[in-house]
Amino acid sequence: MTAPNSAERKACWDSRDLLWKCLDDNGDKTASCEKFQGEFEANCPAQWVKYFMKRRDFLKYKEKMQTEGFTPAEGPRQPS
């Protein structure tokens, strides 16, 4: 597989941005964004699609941790 040229990269990034905006606007409901998901997958190499979706998950998690904070799970109590 050859690396995407400048125009192909731009088309991929634009498709990604449209999909992410749709997901943000629709509360991450993928059913509402199938059109954008299809365009994203058609315009980007499969490895990029995988990377960008993991990146989105990470960024959403990071945002949640920054706004809500971290609450450790309650585990077994240590005897004092």
GROMACS .gro file of C-alpha atoms in nm:
model
   80
    1MET     CA    1   0.000   0.000   0.000
    2THR     CA    2   0.134   0.340  -0.093
    3ALA     CA    3   0.104   0.637   0.135
    4PRO     CA    4  -0.188   0.871   0.061
    5ASN     CA    5  -0.099   1.189  -0.123
    6SER     CA    6  -0.185   1.535   0.007
    7ALA     CA    7  -0.535   1.545  -0.146
    8GLU     CA    8  -0.617   1.197  -0.016
    9ARG     CA    9  -0.498   1.287   0.334
   10LYS     CA   10  -0.710   1.602   0.331
   11ALA     CA   11  -1.016   1.405   0.217
   12CYS     CA   12  -0.955   1.155   0.498
   13TRP     CA   13  -0.914   1.422   0.765
   14ASP     CA   14  -1.221   1.611   0.642
   15SER     CA   15  -1.426   1.290   0.652
   16ARG     CA   16  -1.298   1.217   1.003
   17ASP     CA   17  -1.388   1.566   1.121
   18LEU     CA   18  -1.742   1.540   0.977
   19LEU     CA   19  -1.793   1.202   1.143
   20TRP     CA   20  -1.664   1.324   1.480
   21LYS     CA   21  -1.889   1.632   1.460
   22CYS     CA   22  -2.188   1.411   1.381
   23LEU     CA   23  -2.106   1.180   1.672
   24ASP     CA   24  -2.066   1.479   1.907
   25ASP     CA   25  -2.396   1.630   1.790
   26ASN     CA   26  -2.581   1.297   1.827
   27GLY     CA   27  -2.446   1.179   2.161
   28ASP     CA   28  -2.214   0.918   2.002
   29LYS     CA   29  -2.508   0.734   1.842
   30THR     CA   30  -2.345   0.567   1.543
   31ALA     CA   31  -2.678   0.487   1.378
   32SER     CA   32  -2.733   0.859   1.319
   33CYS     CA   33  -2.395   0.894   1.148
   34GLU     CA   34  -2.381   0.592   0.914
   35LYS     CA   35  -2.342   0.814   0.606
   36PHE     CA   36  -2.041   0.990   0.757
   37GLN     CA   37  -1.896   0.661   0.883
   38GLY     CA   38  -1.914   0.517   0.531
   39GLU     CA   39  -1.744   0.821   0.381
   40PHE     CA   40  -1.477   0.811   0.651
   41GLU     CA   41  -1.402   0.443   0.584
   42ALA     CA   42  -1.403   0.501   0.206
   43ASN     CA   43  -1.167   0.800   0.223
   44CYS     CA   44  -0.915   0.667   0.476
   45PRO     CA   45  -0.684   0.366   0.484
   46ALA     CA   46  -0.816   0.097   0.720
   47GLN     CA   47  -0.524   0.141   0.959
   48TRP     CA   48  -0.599   0.512   0.984
   49VAL     CA   49  -0.967   0.443   1.055
   50LYS     CA   50  -0.864   0.212   1.340
   51TYR     CA   51  -0.616   0.468   1.476
   52PHE     CA   52  -0.856   0.764   1.456
   53MET     CA   53  -1.138   0.573   1.632
   54LYS     CA   54  -0.901   0.471   1.914
   55ARG     CA   55  -0.780   0.830   1.930
   56ARG     CA   56  -1.137   0.958   1.963
   57ASP     CA   57  -1.207   0.711   2.245
   58PHE     CA   58  -0.892   0.825   2.424
   59LEU     CA   59  -0.973   1.194   2.382
   60LYS     CA   60  -1.328   1.142   2.514
   61TYR     CA   61  -1.190   0.949   2.813
   62LYS     CA   62  -0.929   1.218   2.880
   63GLU     CA   63  -1.196   1.491   2.863
   64LYS     CA   64  -1.415   1.296   3.106
   65MET     CA   65  -1.128   1.255   3.351
   66GLN     CA   66  -1.049   1.626   3.334
   67THR     CA   67  -1.410   1.736   3.391
   68GLU     CA   68  -1.540   1.468   3.627
   69GLY     CA   69  -1.217   1.364   3.792
   70PHE     CA   70  -1.106   1.017   3.889
   71THR     CA   71  -1.286   0.815   4.152
   72PRO     CA   72  -1.102   0.495   4.241
   73ALA     CA   73  -1.307   0.179   4.255
   74GLU     CA   74  -1.367   0.048   4.601
   75GLY     CA   75  -1.167  -0.266   4.652
   76PRO     CA   76  -1.123  -0.493   4.949
   77ARG     CA   77  -1.045  -0.311   5.270
   78GLN     CA   78  -0.707  -0.367   5.427
   79PRO     CA   79  -0.712  -0.459   5.794
   80SER     CA   80  -0.580  -0.175   6.008
   0.00000   0.00000   0.00000
